């Protein structure tokens, strides 16, 4: 029998509103945390927009106006699924209003209709590093319990409005990154001298409760819809076979999987209670929070870009793609230093399956590189190779028994990077003429990899084996 992917596999592409839409001041939109982070998720963040400064997210690649053209390319690729997020501050510009912004709602009506007309199933992230800035400045973001009700009000509006157009939903993008860059992922700051660990777990608790309540709400509004959690994964290998390196790597990995453990199992695991005990963490919780947590997700969404290594005694730091570590001598890296490791993806799929027994959705994977347009295209053979190797790893994971719903390649057209807010970290199958200073015609050009991904989808993966 010819080798190919399972029938109905959701081949796709993924973006986030703040990284592609631009039009930050149009349609009644309020500012979000992304808008004032001109250097990306690790800051520095401005307190307001400085009119003399360039903010990459504010314009991005103008998807807000050019989505018919961009989705046209996605249709030509043959995508079955298109992941994007709703910019929360288009719907509730400040976040605490009682009535939503109709203009924002109409934009997503048009967008989801177009996605469907182009033959794709929308997959929508409710909150992708886009907390309304007003909620940060006036309520302290996710450190405040009141955020749960603001979030649920927003969820109710978008679920009621779009449930017949959007079947697949994700709660918080890469929720584990609240512990790595709390401002962008959770809309809050940790002051110096505070118990940082307590602040991080408190915000996470409110987010877990809000996410679980949104699961219940969606199921109640439309039982045919499915909703998943979403974390950033990356395999963390022990740097050596020293037992301390091995256990340290395991612990690092488990700290990520914790953000799946709670939404899938509906309770806090023992290893985290130990972290709380040892760090004087006293959470503000209510009995009803633990009832709410029992509303568990339908599937596990995750991003995977690279792997890292862990050596005992070293501090673990992360950025958008995972842990930052010393180079692994067995792997090559991208020109942004991300180690290319398809086997790591197979490993993550297997680990998540073994631990949680839920369908998986690979909602981000891709390669970001510096590229130059030559004769109207980019000869990106490295991207072809990256995608081929990662998809072959996904295929192996499926043979291993993992139930994988789909694969949405990250940034199928060039967008602003979350990590560094650069345009020049390009992931796309479609090149967009714009540079890091905001210059460029915004014209779109197909790269060589465009035809490759098109063929992969057209053959349901069979061409990968030729
Ligand atoms: C994920 C995020 O962390 O990685 C995306 O969900 C992000 O928003 C992607 O763009 C790639 O990271 P970066 O920093 O290269 O844009």
CSV table of C-alpha atoms and ligand atoms in Angstrom, one decimal:
chain,number,residue,atom,x,y,z
A,1,UNK,CA,0.0,0.0,0.0
A,2,UNK,CA,1.2,3.5,-0.8
A,3,UNK,CA,2.6,5.3,2.2
A,4,UNK,CA,0.6,8.4,3.0
A,5,UNK,CA,-0.9,10.3,6.0
A,6,UNK,CA,-4.2,9.3,7.5
A,7,UNK,CA,-7.4,10.4,5.7
A,8,UNK,CA,-8.6,13.8,6.9
A,9,UNK,CA,-5.2,14.8,8.2
A,10,UNK,CA,-5.4,18.6,8.6
A,11,UNK,CA,-2.6,20.0,6.5
A,12,UNK,CA,-2.3,23.7,7.4
A,13,UNK,CA,-0.6,26.9,8.1
A,14,UNK,CA,-0.6,29.1,11.2
A,15,UNK,CA,-0.2,32.7,12.1
A,16,UNK,CA,-1.3,35.0,14.9
A,17,UNK,CA,-3.3,38.2,14.6
A,18,UNK,CA,-0.6,40.5,16.2
A,19,UNK,CA,2.1,39.2,13.9
A,20,UNK,CA,0.3,39.6,10.6
A,21,UNK,CA,-2.7,41.9,10.7
A,22,UNK,CA,-1.2,45.2,11.4
A,23,UNK,CA,-3.9,48.0,11.4
A,24,UNK,CA,-3.3,48.3,15.1
A,25,UNK,CA,-5.3,51.6,15.2
A,26,UNK,CA,-8.1,50.7,12.8
A,27,UNK,CA,-11.5,49.2,13.2
A,28,UNK,CA,-11.8,50.5,16.8
A,29,UNK,CA,-9.0,48.2,18.0
A,30,UNK,CA,-7.4,48.9,21.4
A,31,UNK,CA,-3.7,48.3,22.0
A,32,UNK,CA,-2.4,44.9,23.1
A,33,UNK,CA,0.8,43.9,24.8
A,34,UNK,CA,2.3,43.0,21.5
A,35,UNK,CA,1.8,46.5,20.1
A,36,UNK,CA,4.2,48.1,22.6
A,37,UNK,CA,6.9,45.4,22.4
A,38,UNK,CA,9.0,46.6,19.5
A,39,UNK,CA,11.8,44.2,20.2
A,40,UNK,CA,9.7,41.1,20.8
A,41,UNK,CA,8.6,39.0,23.8
A,42,UNK,CA,11.6,39.7,26.1
A,43,UNK,CA,11.1,43.5,25.9
A,44,UNK,CA,11.9,46.2,26.5
A,45,UNK,CA,8.2,47.2,26.5
A,46,UNK,CA,7.0,50.8,26.1
A,47,UNK,CA,4.2,52.1,28.3
A,48,UNK,CA,2.6,53.9,25.4
A,49,UNK,CA,3.1,54.3,21.7
A,50,UNK,CA,5.8,56.8,20.9
A,51,UNK,CA,4.8,58.5,17.6
A,52,UNK,CA,8.4,58.8,16.5
A,53,UNK,CA,9.2,55.1,16.8
A,54,UNK,CA,8.6,52.1,14.6
A,55,UNK,CA,6.5,49.4,16.1
A,56,UNK,CA,6.7,46.2,13.9
A,57,UNK,CA,3.4,44.7,15.1
A,58,UNK,CA,1.4,47.8,14.5
A,59,UNK,CA,1.7,47.4,10.7
A,60,UNK,CA,3.0,43.9,10.4
A,61,UNK,CA,2.3,42.6,6.9
A,62,UNK,CA,-1.1,44.3,6.6
A,63,UNK,CA,-3.1,41.0,6.6
A,64,UNK,CA,-6.0,43.0,7.9
A,65,UNK,CA,-6.4,44.5,4.5
A,66,UNK,CA,-4.7,41.9,2.3
A,67,UNK,CA,-6.2,38.7,3.7
A,68,UNK,CA,-8.0,37.9,0.5
A,69,UNK,CA,-4.7,37.8,-1.4
A,70,UNK,CA,-2.9,35.9,1.4
A,71,UNK,CA,-5.6,33.4,1.8
A,72,UNK,CA,-5.6,33.0,-2.0
A,73,UNK,CA,-2.0,31.7,-1.7
A,74,UNK,CA,-3.1,29.4,1.1
A,75,UNK,CA,-5.9,28.1,-1.1
A,76,UNK,CA,-3.4,27.5,-3.9
A,77,UNK,CA,-1.2,25.6,-1.5
A,78,UNK,CA,-4.2,23.4,-0.9
A,79,UNK,CA,-4.3,23.9,2.9
A,80,UNK,CA,-7.1,22.1,4.7
A,81,UNK,CA,-6.8,24.2,7.8
A,82,UNK,CA,-5.7,27.8,8.6
A,83,UNK,CA,-4.8,28.8,12.2
A,84,UNK,CA,-5.0,32.4,13.3
A,85,UNK,CA,-6.0,34.2,16.4
A,86,UNK,CA,-8.6,36.7,17.3
A,87,UNK,CA,-7.0,40.0,18.5
A,88,UNK,CA,-8.9,40.3,21.8
A,89,UNK,CA,-8.5,44.1,21.7
A,90,UNK,CA,-10.4,44.2,18.4
A,91,UNK,CA,-13.4,42.7,20.2
A,92,UNK,CA,-13.0,44.4,23.5
A,93,UNK,CA,-10.6,47.3,22.9
A,94,UNK,CA,-10.0,47.9,26.6
A,95,UNK,CA,-11.1,44.5,27.9
A,96,UNK,CA,-13.5,45.6,30.6
A,97,UNK,CA,-16.4,47.0,28.4
A,98,UNK,CA,-19.8,45.5,28.6
A,99,UNK,CA,-20.5,45.6,24.9
A,100,UNK,CA,-18.1,44.3,22.2
A,101,UNK,CA,-16.8,46.3,19.3
A,102,UNK,CA,-19.1,45.4,16.3
A,103,UNK,CA,-16.5,46.5,13.8
A,104,UNK,CA,-14.0,44.0,15.1
A,105,UNK,CA,-16.6,41.2,15.1
A,106,UNK,CA,-17.4,42.0,11.5
A,107,UNK,CA,-13.8,41.8,10.5
A,108,UNK,CA,-13.6,38.2,11.8
A,109,UNK,CA,-16.9,37.3,10.2
A,110,UNK,CA,-15.4,38.3,6.9
A,111,UNK,CA,-12.1,36.5,7.6
A,112,UNK,CA,-13.6,33.2,8.7
A,113,UNK,CA,-16.1,33.2,5.8
A,114,UNK,CA,-13.2,33.7,3.4
A,115,UNK,CA,-11.1,31.0,5.0
A,116,UNK,CA,-14.1,28.6,4.6
A,117,UNK,CA,-14.7,29.7,1.0
A,118,UNK,CA,-11.1,28.9,0.3
A,119,UNK,CA,-11.7,25.4,1.5
A,120,UNK,CA,-10.0,25.6,4.8
A,121,UNK,CA,-11.1,24.8,8.3
A,122,UNK,CA,-10.3,27.7,10.7
A,123,UNK,CA,-8.4,26.9,13.9
A,124,UNK,CA,-8.6,29.8,16.2
A,125,UNK,CA,-6.4,30.8,19.1
A,126,UNK,CA,-8.4,32.8,21.6
A,127,UNK,CA,-5.4,34.5,23.1
A,128,UNK,CA,-2.0,34.6,21.4
A,129,UNK,CA,0.2,37.0,23.3
A,130,UNK,CA,-2.4,39.7,22.8
A,131,UNK,CA,-3.8,40.7,26.1
A,132,UNK,CA,-5.5,44.2,25.9
A,133,UNK,CA,-3.0,46.7,27.3
A,134,UNK,CA,-5.7,48.4,29.3
A,135,UNK,CA,-6.2,45.2,31.3
A,136,UNK,CA,-2.5,45.2,32.1
A,137,UNK,CA,-2.3,48.8,33.1
A,138,UNK,CA,-5.6,49.0,35.1
A,139,UNK,CA,-6.0,45.5,36.5
A,140,UNK,CA,-2.5,44.0,36.5
A,141,UNK,CA,-3.2,41.4,33.8
A,142,UNK,CA,-3.5,37.7,34.7
A,143,UNK,CA,-2.4,38.3,38.3
A,144,UNK,CA,-5.8,39.5,38.9
A,145,UNK,CA,-8.8,37.2,39.4
A,146,UNK,CA,-11.0,39.6,37.6
A,147,UNK,CA,-9.3,38.6,34.4
A,148,UNK,CA,-11.3,35.4,34.5
A,149,UNK,CA,-14.6,37.2,34.0
A,150,UNK,CA,-13.2,39.5,31.3
A,151,UNK,CA,-11.8,36.5,29.4
A,152,UNK,CA,-15.1,34.5,29.7
A,153,UNK,CA,-17.1,37.5,28.5
A,154,UNK,CA,-14.8,37.7,25.5
A,155,UNK,CA,-15.1,33.9,24.9
A,156,UNK,CA,-18.9,34.0,25.2
A,157,UNK,CA,-19.1,36.7,22.5
A,158,UNK,CA,-16.7,35.0,20.0
A,159,UNK,CA,-18.1,31.5,20.7
A,160,UNK,CA,-21.7,32.6,20.1
A,161,UNK,CA,-20.8,34.6,17.0
A,162,UNK,CA,-18.4,32.1,15.3
A,163,UNK,CA,-19.2,28.6,16.5
A,164,UNK,CA,-20.8,27.7,13.2
A,165,UNK,CA,-17.8,28.9,11.3
A,166,UNK,CA,-15.0,27.8,13.6
A,167,UNK,CA,-15.0,24.2,14.8
A,168,UNK,CA,-11.5,24.1,16.3
A,169,UNK,CA,-10.3,26.4,19.1
A,170,UNK,CA,-7.2,26.8,21.2
A,171,UNK,CA,-7.3,28.6,24.6
A,172,UNK,CA,-3.9,30.3,25.4
A,173,UNK,CA,-1.0,30.2,23.0
A,174,UNK,CA,2.0,28.5,24.6
A,175,UNK,CA,0.7,28.9,28.1
A,176,UNK,CA,3.9,27.6,29.6
A,177,UNK,CA,5.6,30.8,28.4
A,178,UNK,CA,3.8,32.7,31.1
A,179,UNK,CA,6.7,31.5,33.2
A,180,UNK,CA,9.3,32.7,30.7
A,181,UNK,CA,8.0,36.1,29.4
A,182,UNK,CA,5.0,37.0,31.7
A,183,UNK,CA,4.4,40.4,30.2
A,184,UNK,CA,3.6,39.2,26.7
A,185,UNK,CA,2.2,35.8,27.6
A,186,UNK,CA,0.3,36.8,30.7
A,187,UNK,CA,0.0,40.6,30.6
A,188,UNK,CA,1.7,41.2,33.9
A,189,UNK,CA,5.0,42.3,35.4
A,190,UNK,CA,6.8,40.9,38.4
A,191,UNK,CA,8.3,43.6,40.6
A,192,UNK,CA,11.8,43.3,42.0
A,193,UNK,CA,11.9,41.7,45.4
A,194,UNK,CA,8.5,39.9,45.0
A,195,UNK,CA,8.1,36.2,45.3
A,196,UNK,CA,8.4,35.7,41.5
A,197,UNK,CA,7.5,32.0,41.6
A,198,UNK,CA,4.3,32.8,43.5
A,199,UNK,CA,3.3,35.5,41.0
A,200,UNK,CA,3.9,33.2,38.1
A,201,UNK,CA,1.9,30.3,39.6
A,202,UNK,CA,-0.9,32.7,40.7
A,203,UNK,CA,-1.3,34.1,37.2
A,204,UNK,CA,-1.2,30.5,35.8
A,205,UNK,CA,-3.9,29.4,38.2
A,206,UNK,CA,-6.3,32.1,37.0
A,207,UNK,CA,-5.5,31.3,33.4
A,208,UNK,CA,-6.0,27.5,34.0
A,209,UNK,CA,-9.4,28.3,35.6
A,210,UNK,CA,-10.4,30.7,32.8
A,211,UNK,CA,-9.3,28.2,30.2
A,212,UNK,CA,-11.3,25.3,31.8
A,213,UNK,CA,-14.4,27.5,32.1
A,214,UNK,CA,-14.0,28.4,28.4
A,215,UNK,CA,-14.0,24.7,27.6
A,216,UNK,CA,-17.2,24.2,29.4
A,217,UNK,CA,-18.7,27.3,27.8
A,218,UNK,CA,-17.8,26.2,24.2
A,219,UNK,CA,-19.2,22.7,24.8
A,220,UNK,CA,-22.4,24.2,26.1
A,221,UNK,CA,-22.8,26.6,23.2
A,222,UNK,CA,-21.9,24.0,20.5
A,223,UNK,CA,-21.0,20.5,21.5
A,224,UNK,CA,-19.7,19.9,18.0
A,225,UNK,CA,-16.8,22.3,18.5
A,226,UNK,CA,-13.5,21.1,19.9
A,227,UNK,CA,-11.0,23.0,22.1
A,228,UNK,CA,-7.4,22.3,23.0
A,229,UNK,CA,-4.7,23.6,25.3
A,230,UNK,CA,-1.5,24.8,23.7
A,231,UNK,CA,2.1,24.7,24.9
A,232,UNK,CA,5.5,25.3,23.4
A,233,UNK,CA,7.4,22.1,23.4
A,234,UNK,CA,11.1,21.4,22.6
A,235,UNK,CA,12.9,18.2,23.5
A,236,UNK,CA,15.4,18.7,26.3
A,237,UNK,CA,18.2,16.1,26.2
A,238,UNK,CA,20.6,15.5,29.1
A,239,UNK,CA,24.0,16.9,28.0
A,240,UNK,CA,25.6,13.7,29.3
A,241,UNK,CA,24.5,10.4,30.8
A,242,UNK,CA,25.3,11.7,34.3
A,243,UNK,CA,22.2,10.9,36.3
A,244,UNK,CA,21.9,14.5,37.5
A,245,UNK,CA,21.8,15.7,33.9
A,246,UNK,CA,19.2,13.1,33.0
A,247,UNK,CA,16.9,14.0,35.9
A,248,UNK,CA,17.4,17.7,35.3
A,249,UNK,CA,16.4,17.3,31.7
A,250,UNK,CA,13.4,15.3,32.8
A,251,UNK,CA,12.4,18.0,35.3
A,252,UNK,CA,12.7,20.7,32.7
A,253,UNK,CA,10.5,18.8,30.3
A,254,UNK,CA,8.0,18.1,33.0
A,255,UNK,CA,7.7,21.8,33.8
A,256,UNK,CA,6.4,22.3,30.3
A,257,UNK,CA,4.2,19.3,30.3
A,258,UNK,CA,2.7,20.6,33.5
A,259,UNK,CA,0.8,23.1,31.3
A,260,UNK,CA,-0.8,20.1,29.6
A,261,UNK,CA,-1.2,18.0,32.7
A,262,UNK,CA,-3.6,20.5,34.4
A,263,UNK,CA,-6.0,21.1,31.4
A,264,UNK,CA,-6.0,17.4,30.5
A,265,UNK,CA,-6.2,15.8,34.0
A,266,UNK,CA,-8.1,18.6,35.7
A,267,UNK,CA,-6.0,18.8,38.8
A,268,UNK,CA,-2.5,19.9,40.0
A,269,UNK,CA,0.2,17.2,40.1
A,270,UNK,CA,2.3,16.5,43.2
A,271,UNK,CA,5.6,17.7,41.7
A,272,UNK,CA,4.2,21.2,41.4
A,273,UNK,CA,2.9,21.2,45.0
A,274,UNK,CA,6.4,20.4,46.0
A,275,UNK,CA,7.7,23.5,44.1
A,276,UNK,CA,5.1,25.6,45.9
A,277,UNK,CA,6.0,24.2,49.3
A,278,UNK,CA,9.7,24.8,48.8
A,279,UNK,CA,9.2,28.3,47.5
A,280,UNK,CA,6.7,29.6,50.0
A,281,UNK,CA,4.0,29.8,47.3
A,282,UNK,CA,0.6,30.6,48.7
A,283,UNK,CA,-2.0,30.7,46.0
A,284,UNK,CA,-5.3,32.5,46.2
A,285,UNK,CA,-7.8,29.8,45.2
A,286,UNK,CA,-11.5,29.0,45.7
A,287,UNK,CA,-13.1,25.6,46.0
A,288,UNK,CA,-15.0,26.3,42.8
A,289,UNK,CA,-11.7,26.8,40.9
A,290,UNK,CA,-11.0,23.1,41.3
A,291,UNK,CA,-14.5,22.1,40.1
A,292,UNK,CA,-13.9,24.3,37.0
A,293,UNK,CA,-10.6,22.6,36.3
A,294,UNK,CA,-12.5,19.3,35.8
A,295,UNK,CA,-13.6,20.7,32.4
A,296,UNK,CA,-10.8,19.1,30.4
A,297,UNK,CA,-9.7,19.8,26.8
A,298,UNK,CA,-10.5,17.8,23.7
A,299,UNK,CA,-7.0,17.8,22.3
A,300,UNK,CA,-3.4,19.0,22.9
A,301,UNK,CA,-2.1,21.6,20.6
A,302,UNK,CA,1.7,22.4,20.7
A,303,UNK,CA,4.5,24.1,18.9
A,304,UNK,CA,7.8,22.4,18.1
A,305,UNK,CA,10.8,24.1,16.5
A,306,UNK,CA,14.0,22.6,18.1
A,307,UNK,CA,15.6,20.7,20.9
A,308,UNK,CA,18.1,21.7,23.6
A,309,UNK,CA,20.4,20.1,26.1
A,310,UNK,CA,20.5,20.4,29.8
A,311,UNK,CA,23.6,20.2,32.1
A,312,UNK,CA,23.2,19.9,35.8
A,313,UNK,CA,23.6,23.1,37.7
A,314,UNK,CA,22.9,25.4,34.7
A,315,UNK,CA,20.0,27.7,34.8
A,316,UNK,CA,17.3,26.9,32.3
A,317,UNK,CA,16.3,29.9,30.1
A,318,UNK,CA,13.7,29.8,27.4
A,319,UNK,CA,12.7,31.9,24.4
A,320,UNK,CA,9.9,31.4,21.9
A,321,UNK,CA,11.2,28.2,20.4
A,322,UNK,CA,12.1,26.5,23.7
A,323,UNK,CA,15.1,26.3,26.1
A,324,UNK,CA,18.3,28.1,25.3
A,325,UNK,CA,21.2,25.8,25.8
A,326,UNK,CA,24.7,24.9,24.7
A,327,UNK,CA,24.9,23.5,21.1
A,328,UNK,CA,24.2,19.9,20.7
A,329,UNK,CA,27.2,18.5,18.7
A,330,UNK,CA,25.0,16.1,16.8
A,331,UNK,CA,22.7,18.7,15.4
A,332,UNK,CA,22.9,21.6,12.9
A,333,UNK,CA,21.4,25.0,13.7
A,334,UNK,CA,19.5,27.6,11.8
A,335,UNK,CA,21.1,31.0,11.3
A,336,UNK,CA,19.2,32.1,14.4
A,337,UNK,CA,20.8,29.3,16.4
A,338,UNK,CA,17.8,27.0,16.7
A,339,UNK,CA,18.9,23.4,16.5
A,340,UNK,CA,17.2,21.4,13.8
A,341,UNK,CA,16.0,18.1,15.2
A,342,UNK,CA,13.1,16.2,13.5
A,343,UNK,CA,13.6,13.2,15.9
A,344,UNK,CA,12.8,15.5,18.8
A,345,UNK,CA,9.4,16.1,17.3
A,346,UNK,CA,8.7,12.4,17.1
A,347,UNK,CA,9.8,12.1,20.7
A,348,UNK,CA,7.5,14.9,21.8
A,349,UNK,CA,4.5,13.3,20.0
A,350,UNK,CA,5.3,10.0,21.7
A,351,UNK,CA,5.8,11.5,25.2
A,352,UNK,CA,2.6,13.5,25.0
A,353,UNK,CA,0.7,10.4,23.9
A,354,UNK,CA,2.1,8.2,26.5
A,355,UNK,CA,1.4,10.7,29.3
A,356,UNK,CA,-1.9,12.1,28.3
A,357,UNK,CA,-3.7,9.8,25.8
A,358,UNK,CA,-5.3,12.6,23.9
A,359,UNK,CA,-5.3,13.6,20.2
A,360,UNK,CA,-2.4,15.9,19.3
A,361,UNK,CA,-2.4,18.8,17.0
A,362,UNK,CA,1.0,20.1,15.8
A,363,UNK,CA,-0.1,23.7,15.5
A,364,UNK,CA,3.4,25.2,14.9
A,365,UNK,CA,6.6,24.0,13.3
A,366,UNK,CA,8.8,25.8,10.8
A,367,UNK,CA,12.2,27.3,10.1
A,368,UNK,CA,12.9,31.0,10.4
A,369,UNK,CA,15.9,32.3,8.4
A,370,UNK,CA,17.3,35.4,6.7
A,371,UNK,CA,16.5,35.4,3.0
A,372,UNK,CA,16.9,37.6,0.0
A,373,UNK,CA,14.6,37.7,-3.0
A,374,UNK,CA,16.5,36.9,-6.2
A,375,UNK,CA,14.7,37.0,-9.5
A,376,UNK,CA,11.3,37.2,-7.8
A,377,UNK,CA,11.8,34.1,-5.6
A,378,UNK,CA,13.8,32.5,-2.8
A,379,UNK,CA,15.6,29.1,-3.5
A,380,UNK,CA,14.8,27.8,0.0
A,381,UNK,CA,16.0,24.2,-0.2
A,382,UNK,CA,16.8,24.2,3.5
A,383,UNK,CA,13.1,24.9,4.2
A,384,UNK,CA,12.1,22.0,1.9
A,385,UNK,CA,14.5,19.8,3.7
A,386,UNK,CA,13.3,21.0,7.2
A,387,UNK,CA,9.7,20.4,6.4
A,388,UNK,CA,10.3,17.0,4.7
A,389,UNK,CA,12.4,15.7,7.7
A,390,UNK,CA,9.9,16.9,10.2
A,391,UNK,CA,6.9,15.5,8.4
A,392,UNK,CA,8.7,12.2,8.0
A,393,UNK,CA,9.2,12.3,11.8
A,394,UNK,CA,5.4,13.0,12.2
A,395,UNK,CA,4.7,10.0,10.0
A,396,UNK,CA,6.8,7.8,12.2
A,397,UNK,CA,5.0,9.1,15.3
A,398,UNK,CA,1.7,8.2,13.7
A,399,UNK,CA,3.0,4.7,13.0
A,400,UNK,CA,4.1,4.7,16.7
A,401,UNK,CA,0.5,5.0,17.6
A,402,UNK,CA,0.1,8.8,18.1
A,403,UNK,CA,-3.2,10.2,17.1
A,404,UNK,CA,-2.2,13.4,15.3
A,405,UNK,CA,-5.0,15.5,14.0
A,406,UNK,CA,-3.0,17.8,11.8
A,407,UNK,CA,0.1,19.9,11.2
A,408,UNK,CA,-0.1,23.7,10.7
A,409,UNK,CA,3.2,25.0,9.5
A,410,UNK,CA,4.2,28.3,11.2
A,411,UNK,CA,4.2,31.4,9.2
A,412,UNK,CA,3.2,30.1,5.7
A,413,UNK,CA,3.7,33.7,4.5
A,414,UNK,CA,6.4,35.9,6.1
A,415,UNK,CA,5.2,37.7,9.3
A,416,UNK,CA,6.7,39.6,12.2
A,417,UNK,CA,8.7,37.3,14.6
A,418,UNK,CA,7.3,37.0,18.1
A,419,UNK,CA,10.7,36.5,19.7
A,420,UNK,CA,12.6,39.5,18.2
A,421,UNK,CA,9.8,41.4,16.3
A,422,UNK,CA,12.0,41.1,13.2
A,423,UNK,CA,10.6,40.7,9.7
A,424,UNK,CA,13.9,39.3,8.6
A,425,UNK,CA,13.3,36.1,10.5
A,426,UNK,CA,11.3,34.6,7.7
A,427,UNK,CA,9.3,31.4,7.9
A,428,UNK,CA,7.1,31.7,4.8
A,429,UNK,CA,6.4,29.7,1.7
A,430,UNK,CA,5.5,33.2,0.5
A,431,UNK,CA,8.0,36.0,0.8
A,432,UNK,CA,6.7,39.4,1.8
A,433,UNK,CA,8.8,42.5,0.8
A,434,UNK,CA,9.3,44.3,4.0
A,435,UNK,CA,12.3,44.8,6.2
A,436,UNK,CA,13.1,45.3,9.9
A,437,UNK,CA,12.7,49.0,9.6
A,438,UNK,CA,9.3,48.9,8.1
A,439,UNK,CA,10.5,49.5,4.5
A,440,UNK,CA,9.3,47.5,1.5
A,441,UNK,CA,6.5,47.3,-1.0
A,442,UNK,CA,4.6,44.5,0.9
A,443,UNK,CA,4.4,42.6,-2.4
A,444,UNK,CA,4.1,38.8,-2.1
A,445,UNK,CA,6.3,36.3,-4.0
A,446,UNK,CA,6.3,32.5,-3.9
A,447,UNK,CA,9.4,30.8,-2.7
A,448,UNK,CA,10.6,27.4,-4.1
A,449,UNK,CA,9.2,25.6,-1.0
A,450,UNK,CA,5.7,26.7,-2.0
A,451,UNK,CA,5.4,24.1,-4.8
A,452,UNK,CA,6.9,21.5,-2.4
A,453,UNK,CA,4.3,22.0,0.3
A,454,UNK,CA,1.6,22.1,-2.3
A,455,UNK,CA,2.7,18.7,-3.6
A,456,UNK,CA,2.9,17.3,-0.1
A,457,UNK,CA,-0.7,18.3,0.5
A,458,UNK,CA,-1.9,17.2,-2.9
A,459,UNK,CA,-0.5,13.7,-2.4
A,460,UNK,CA,-1.5,13.6,1.3
A,461,UNK,CA,2.2,13.2,2.1
A,462,UNK,CA,2.9,10.4,-0.4
A,463,UNK,CA,5.5,12.4,-2.3
A,464,UNK,CA,7.6,12.6,0.9
A,465,UNK,CA,8.5,9.0,0.4
A,466,UNK,CA,9.6,9.2,-3.3
B,1,LIG,C1,6.0,30.5,19.0
B,1,LIG,C2,4.9,31.5,19.0
B,1,LIG,O1,6.7,30.6,20.2
B,1,LIG,O2,7.0,30.5,18.1
B,1,LIG,C3,4.8,32.3,17.7
B,1,LIG,O3,3.6,30.9,19.3
B,1,LIG,C4,6.2,32.6,17.2
B,1,LIG,O4,4.1,33.4,18.0
B,1,LIG,C5,6.9,31.3,16.9
B,1,LIG,O5,6.2,33.5,16.1
B,1,LIG,C6,8.3,31.4,16.3
B,1,LIG,O6,9.1,32.2,17.1
B,1,LIG,P1,9.8,33.5,16.5
B,1,LIG,O7,10.4,34.1,17.7
B,1,LIG,O8,10.8,32.9,15.6
B,1,LIG,O9,8.7,34.3,15.9
